[in-house]
CSV table of C-alpha atoms in Angstrom, one decimal:
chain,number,residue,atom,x,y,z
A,1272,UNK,CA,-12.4,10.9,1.7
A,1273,UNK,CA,-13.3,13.7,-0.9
A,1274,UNK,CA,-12.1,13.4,-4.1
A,1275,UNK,CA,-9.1,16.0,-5.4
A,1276,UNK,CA,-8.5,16.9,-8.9
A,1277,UNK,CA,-5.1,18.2,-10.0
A,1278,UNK,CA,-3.6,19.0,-13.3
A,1279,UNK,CA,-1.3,16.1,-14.5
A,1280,UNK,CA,2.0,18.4,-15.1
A,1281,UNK,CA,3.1,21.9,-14.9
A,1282,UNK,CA,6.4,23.8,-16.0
A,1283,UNK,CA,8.1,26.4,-13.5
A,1284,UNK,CA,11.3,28.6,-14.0
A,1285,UNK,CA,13.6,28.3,-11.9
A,1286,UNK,CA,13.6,31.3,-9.4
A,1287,UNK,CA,9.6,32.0,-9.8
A,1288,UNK,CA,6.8,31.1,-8.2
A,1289,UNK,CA,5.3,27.8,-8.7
A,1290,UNK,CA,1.5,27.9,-8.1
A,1291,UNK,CA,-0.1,24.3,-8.2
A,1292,UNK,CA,-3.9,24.1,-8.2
A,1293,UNK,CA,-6.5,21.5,-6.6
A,1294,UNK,CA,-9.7,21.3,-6.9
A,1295,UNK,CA,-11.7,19.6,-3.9
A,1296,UNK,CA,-15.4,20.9,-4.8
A,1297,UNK,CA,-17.1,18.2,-2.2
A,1298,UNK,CA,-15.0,18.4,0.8
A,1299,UNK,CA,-16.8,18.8,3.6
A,1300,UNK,CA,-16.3,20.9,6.5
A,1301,UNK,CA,-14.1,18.2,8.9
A,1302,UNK,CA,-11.3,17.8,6.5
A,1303,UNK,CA,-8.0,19.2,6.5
A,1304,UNK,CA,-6.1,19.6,2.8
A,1305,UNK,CA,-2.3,18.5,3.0
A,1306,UNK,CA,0.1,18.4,0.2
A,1307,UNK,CA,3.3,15.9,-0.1
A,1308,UNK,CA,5.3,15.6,-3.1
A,1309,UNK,CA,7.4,12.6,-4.1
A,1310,UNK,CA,11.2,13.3,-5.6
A,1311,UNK,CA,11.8,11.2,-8.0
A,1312,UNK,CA,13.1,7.6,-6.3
A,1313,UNK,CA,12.4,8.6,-2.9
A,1314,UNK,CA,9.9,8.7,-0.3
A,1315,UNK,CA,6.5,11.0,0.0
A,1316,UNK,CA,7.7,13.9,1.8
A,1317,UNK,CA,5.0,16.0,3.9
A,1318,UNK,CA,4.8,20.0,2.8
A,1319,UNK,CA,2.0,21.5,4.4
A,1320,UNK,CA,-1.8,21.3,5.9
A,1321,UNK,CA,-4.4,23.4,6.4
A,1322,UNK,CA,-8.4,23.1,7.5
A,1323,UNK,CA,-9.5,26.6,6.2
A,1324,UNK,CA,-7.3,29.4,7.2
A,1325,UNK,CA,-3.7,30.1,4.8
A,1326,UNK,CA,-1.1,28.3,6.1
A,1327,UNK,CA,2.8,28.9,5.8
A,1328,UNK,CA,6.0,27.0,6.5
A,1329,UNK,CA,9.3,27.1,5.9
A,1330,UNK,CA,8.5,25.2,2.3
A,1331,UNK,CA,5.3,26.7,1.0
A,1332,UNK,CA,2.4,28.6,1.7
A,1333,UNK,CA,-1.2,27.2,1.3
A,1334,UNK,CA,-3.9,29.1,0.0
A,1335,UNK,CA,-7.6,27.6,0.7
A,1336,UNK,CA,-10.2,29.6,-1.3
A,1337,UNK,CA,-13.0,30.7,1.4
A,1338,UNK,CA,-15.5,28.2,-0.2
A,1339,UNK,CA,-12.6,25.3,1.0
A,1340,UNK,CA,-13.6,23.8,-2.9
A,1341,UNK,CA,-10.2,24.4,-4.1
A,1342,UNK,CA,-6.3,25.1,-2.6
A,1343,UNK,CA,-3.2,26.7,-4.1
A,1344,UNK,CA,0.0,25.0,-3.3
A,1345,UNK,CA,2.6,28.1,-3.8
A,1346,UNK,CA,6.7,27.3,-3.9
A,1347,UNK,CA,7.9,30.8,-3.6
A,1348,UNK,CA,11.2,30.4,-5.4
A,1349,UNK,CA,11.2,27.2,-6.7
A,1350,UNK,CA,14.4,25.3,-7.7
A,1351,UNK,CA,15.5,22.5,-9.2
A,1352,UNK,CA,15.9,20.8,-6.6
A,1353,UNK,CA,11.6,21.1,-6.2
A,1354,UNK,CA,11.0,18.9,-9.2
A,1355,UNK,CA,8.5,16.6,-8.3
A,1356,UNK,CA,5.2,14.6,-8.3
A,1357,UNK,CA,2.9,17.2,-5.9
A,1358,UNK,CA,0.0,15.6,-4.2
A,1359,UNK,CA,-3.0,17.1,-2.6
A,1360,UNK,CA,-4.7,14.6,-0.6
A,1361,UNK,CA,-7.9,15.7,1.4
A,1362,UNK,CA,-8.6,13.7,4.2
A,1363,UNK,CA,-11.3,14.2,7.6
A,1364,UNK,CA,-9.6,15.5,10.8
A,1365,UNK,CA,-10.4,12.7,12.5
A,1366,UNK,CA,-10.8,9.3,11.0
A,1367,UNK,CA,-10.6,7.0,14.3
A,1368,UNK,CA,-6.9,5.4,14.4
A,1369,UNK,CA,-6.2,5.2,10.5
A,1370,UNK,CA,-4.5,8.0,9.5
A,1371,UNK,CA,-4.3,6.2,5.9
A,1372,UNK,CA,-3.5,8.7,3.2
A,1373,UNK,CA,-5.1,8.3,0.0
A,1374,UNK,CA,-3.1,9.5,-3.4
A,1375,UNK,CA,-4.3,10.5,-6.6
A,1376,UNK,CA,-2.1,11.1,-9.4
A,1377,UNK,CA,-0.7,14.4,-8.7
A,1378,UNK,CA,0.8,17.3,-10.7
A,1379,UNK,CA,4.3,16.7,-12.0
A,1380,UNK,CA,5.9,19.8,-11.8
A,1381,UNK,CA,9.1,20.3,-13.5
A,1382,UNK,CA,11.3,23.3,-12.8
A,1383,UNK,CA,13.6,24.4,-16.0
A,1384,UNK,CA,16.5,26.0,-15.5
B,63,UNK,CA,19.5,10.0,12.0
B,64,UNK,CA,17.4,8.6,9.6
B,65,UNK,CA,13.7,9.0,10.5
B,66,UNK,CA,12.2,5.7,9.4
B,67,UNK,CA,14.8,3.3,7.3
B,68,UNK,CA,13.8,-0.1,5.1
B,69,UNK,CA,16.0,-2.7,4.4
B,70,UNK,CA,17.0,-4.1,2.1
B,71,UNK,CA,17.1,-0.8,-0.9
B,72,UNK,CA,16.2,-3.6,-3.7
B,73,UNK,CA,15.6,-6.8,-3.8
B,74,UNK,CA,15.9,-9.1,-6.5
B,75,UNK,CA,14.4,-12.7,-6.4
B,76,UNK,CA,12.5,-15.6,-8.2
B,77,UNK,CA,9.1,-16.1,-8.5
B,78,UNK,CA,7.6,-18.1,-5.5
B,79,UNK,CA,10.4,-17.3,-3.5
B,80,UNK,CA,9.9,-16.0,0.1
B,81,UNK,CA,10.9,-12.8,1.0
B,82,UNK,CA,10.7,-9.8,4.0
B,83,UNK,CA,11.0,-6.3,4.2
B,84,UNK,CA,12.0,-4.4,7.5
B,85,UNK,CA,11.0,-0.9,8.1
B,86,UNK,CA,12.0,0.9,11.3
B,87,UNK,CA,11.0,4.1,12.9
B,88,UNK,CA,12.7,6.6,15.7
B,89,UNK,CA,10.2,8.8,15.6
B,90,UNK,CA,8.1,7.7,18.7
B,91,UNK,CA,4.9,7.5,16.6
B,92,UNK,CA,1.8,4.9,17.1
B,93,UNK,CA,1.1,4.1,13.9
B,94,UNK,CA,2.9,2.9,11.0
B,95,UNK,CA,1.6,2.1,7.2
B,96,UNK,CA,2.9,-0.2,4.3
B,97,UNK,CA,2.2,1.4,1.0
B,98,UNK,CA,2.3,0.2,-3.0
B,99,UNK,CA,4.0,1.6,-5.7
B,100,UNK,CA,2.9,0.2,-8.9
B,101,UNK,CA,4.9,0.9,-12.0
B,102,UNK,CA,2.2,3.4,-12.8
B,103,UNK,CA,3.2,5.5,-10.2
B,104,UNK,CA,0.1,5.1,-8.1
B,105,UNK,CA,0.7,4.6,-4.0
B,106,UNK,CA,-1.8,2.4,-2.3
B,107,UNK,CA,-2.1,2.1,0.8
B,108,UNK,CA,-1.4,-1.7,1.8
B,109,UNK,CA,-1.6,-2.1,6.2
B,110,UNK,CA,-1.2,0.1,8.9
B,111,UNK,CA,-0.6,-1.2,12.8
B,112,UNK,CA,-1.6,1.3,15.3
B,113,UNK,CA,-0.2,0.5,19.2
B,114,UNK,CA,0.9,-3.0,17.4
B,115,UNK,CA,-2.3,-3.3,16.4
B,116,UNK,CA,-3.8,-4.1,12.5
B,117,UNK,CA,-6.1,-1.8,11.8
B,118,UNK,CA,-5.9,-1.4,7.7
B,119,UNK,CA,-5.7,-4.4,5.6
B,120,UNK,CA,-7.0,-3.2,2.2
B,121,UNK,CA,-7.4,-6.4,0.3
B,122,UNK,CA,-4.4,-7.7,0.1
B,123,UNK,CA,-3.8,-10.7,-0.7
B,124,UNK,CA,-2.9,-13.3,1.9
B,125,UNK,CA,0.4,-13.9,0.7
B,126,UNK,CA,0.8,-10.4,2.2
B,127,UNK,CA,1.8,-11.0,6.0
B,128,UNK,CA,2.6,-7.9,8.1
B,129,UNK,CA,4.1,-8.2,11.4
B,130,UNK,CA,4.4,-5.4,14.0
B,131,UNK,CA,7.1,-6.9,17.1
B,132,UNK,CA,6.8,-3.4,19.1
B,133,UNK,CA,5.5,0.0,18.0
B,134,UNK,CA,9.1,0.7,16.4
B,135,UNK,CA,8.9,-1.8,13.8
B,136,UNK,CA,6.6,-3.2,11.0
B,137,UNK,CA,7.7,-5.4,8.7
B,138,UNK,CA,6.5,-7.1,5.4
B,139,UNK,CA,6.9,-10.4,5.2
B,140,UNK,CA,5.4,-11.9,1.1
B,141,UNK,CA,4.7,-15.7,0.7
B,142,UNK,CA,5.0,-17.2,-2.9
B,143,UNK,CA,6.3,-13.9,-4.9
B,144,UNK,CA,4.6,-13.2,-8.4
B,145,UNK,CA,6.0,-11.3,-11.1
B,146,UNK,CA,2.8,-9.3,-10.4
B,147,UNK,CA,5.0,-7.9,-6.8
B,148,UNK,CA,7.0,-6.3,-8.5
B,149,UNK,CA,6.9,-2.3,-7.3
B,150,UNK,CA,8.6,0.1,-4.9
B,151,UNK,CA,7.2,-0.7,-0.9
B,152,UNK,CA,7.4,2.3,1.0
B,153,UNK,CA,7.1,2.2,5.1
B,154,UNK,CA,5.8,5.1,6.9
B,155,UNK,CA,5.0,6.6,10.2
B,156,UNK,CA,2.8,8.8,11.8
B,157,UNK,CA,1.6,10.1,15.0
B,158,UNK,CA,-2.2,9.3,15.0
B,159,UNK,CA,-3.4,10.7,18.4
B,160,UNK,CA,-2.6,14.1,17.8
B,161,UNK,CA,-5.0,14.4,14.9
B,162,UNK,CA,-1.6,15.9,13.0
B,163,UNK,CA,-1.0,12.6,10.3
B,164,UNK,CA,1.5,14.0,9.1
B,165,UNK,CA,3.4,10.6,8.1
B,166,UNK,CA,7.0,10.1,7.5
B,167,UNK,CA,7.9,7.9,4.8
B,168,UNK,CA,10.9,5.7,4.3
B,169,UNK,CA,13.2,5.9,1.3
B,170,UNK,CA,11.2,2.5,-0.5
B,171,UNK,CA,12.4,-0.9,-1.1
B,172,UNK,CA,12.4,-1.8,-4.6
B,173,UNK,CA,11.4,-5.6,-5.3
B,174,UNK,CA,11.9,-6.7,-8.5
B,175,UNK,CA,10.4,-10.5,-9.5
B,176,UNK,CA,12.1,-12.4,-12.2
């Protein structure tokens, strides 16, 4: 699975946009990006995917530069209650009956009142 | 309705005690996971069962002894416990065979080894 690099914390005001960055410069052409973020003492939670094209749910949107080497997680009005460890995990489309997820160390993002 | 539930929350035991770890899912999915968390903060990726099946074991040590009774239920099952153990065990879920992996995760056991 490609490798993702992320920055280790970010701040966000409550209200704004939180923008978190990855960088995925050798992902190849049959893998998806997805993002999950981990509140503190609880379980990974899914927030998004995407394979080249923007994608947006009800959480986030996902912006995938046209060269797929990096993504942009965007919380549109984040709150506290979106304080978190944020991971983007790059990962084939199909990788037989696995499924495993791999997780770096994500960004911490902490949103201040 | 909780998605995919662990029992017990915490655990507290001895070292080279015996213990399990249930994890349940109601999603309907084919494959579920058992996953690491290290006081670091990294997740690893311990086993996954697909259709009962193992098909990750990422060496782990024997001691480590999953068992899958029907595509509902996985459940941990650790031999001689070291203080080493100690870390949050989180079960998840997914639904391979759609190519989705989106994975559900429970809320984590937390097993601490005295």
């Amino acid at each position: 699975d490609a490798k993702t690099t992320q920055p280790t914390s970010m701040d966000c005001a409550e209200g704004r946009a939180a923008n978190l960055p990855c960088n995925h410069s050798t992902i190849s052409g049959n893998e998806y990006v997805y993002w999950y973020r981990q509140i503190h003492s609880q379980g990974p939670q899914y927030i998004i995917h995407g394979l080249k094209n923007n994608e947006t749910n009800e959480m986030a949107s996902l912006i995938i530069t046209e060269d797929r080497k990096s993504s942009t997680l965007i919380l549109p009005h984040a709150t506290l209650r979106d304080t978190a460890v944020y991971y983007c995990i790059v990962r084939p489309v199909y990788s037989g009956n696995t499924g495993k997820l791999i997780f770096g160390q994500g960004t911490t993002l902490q949103v201040k009142p | 309705d909780t998605a995919v539930s662990q029992t017990p929350k915490y655990l507290v035991t001895q070292m080279g005690n015996d213990k399990s770890i249930k994890c349940e899912q109601n999603l309907g999915h084919d494959t579920m996971y058992w996953y690491k968390q290290d006081s670091k903060k990294f997740l690893k990726i311990m086993f996954s069962y697909n259709n009962k099946e193992l098909i990750i074991n990422e060496t782990v040590p024997n001691r480590f002894s999953p068992k899958s009774p029907d595509k509902a239920h996985l459940n941990l099952h650790i031999n001689s416990l070291e203080l080493g153990d100690s870390a949050v065990y989180f079960c998840a879920s997914s639904q391979v065979s759609g190519f989705s992996y989106e994975q559900y995760f429970g809320p984590g056991t937390r097993l601490t080894v005295t």
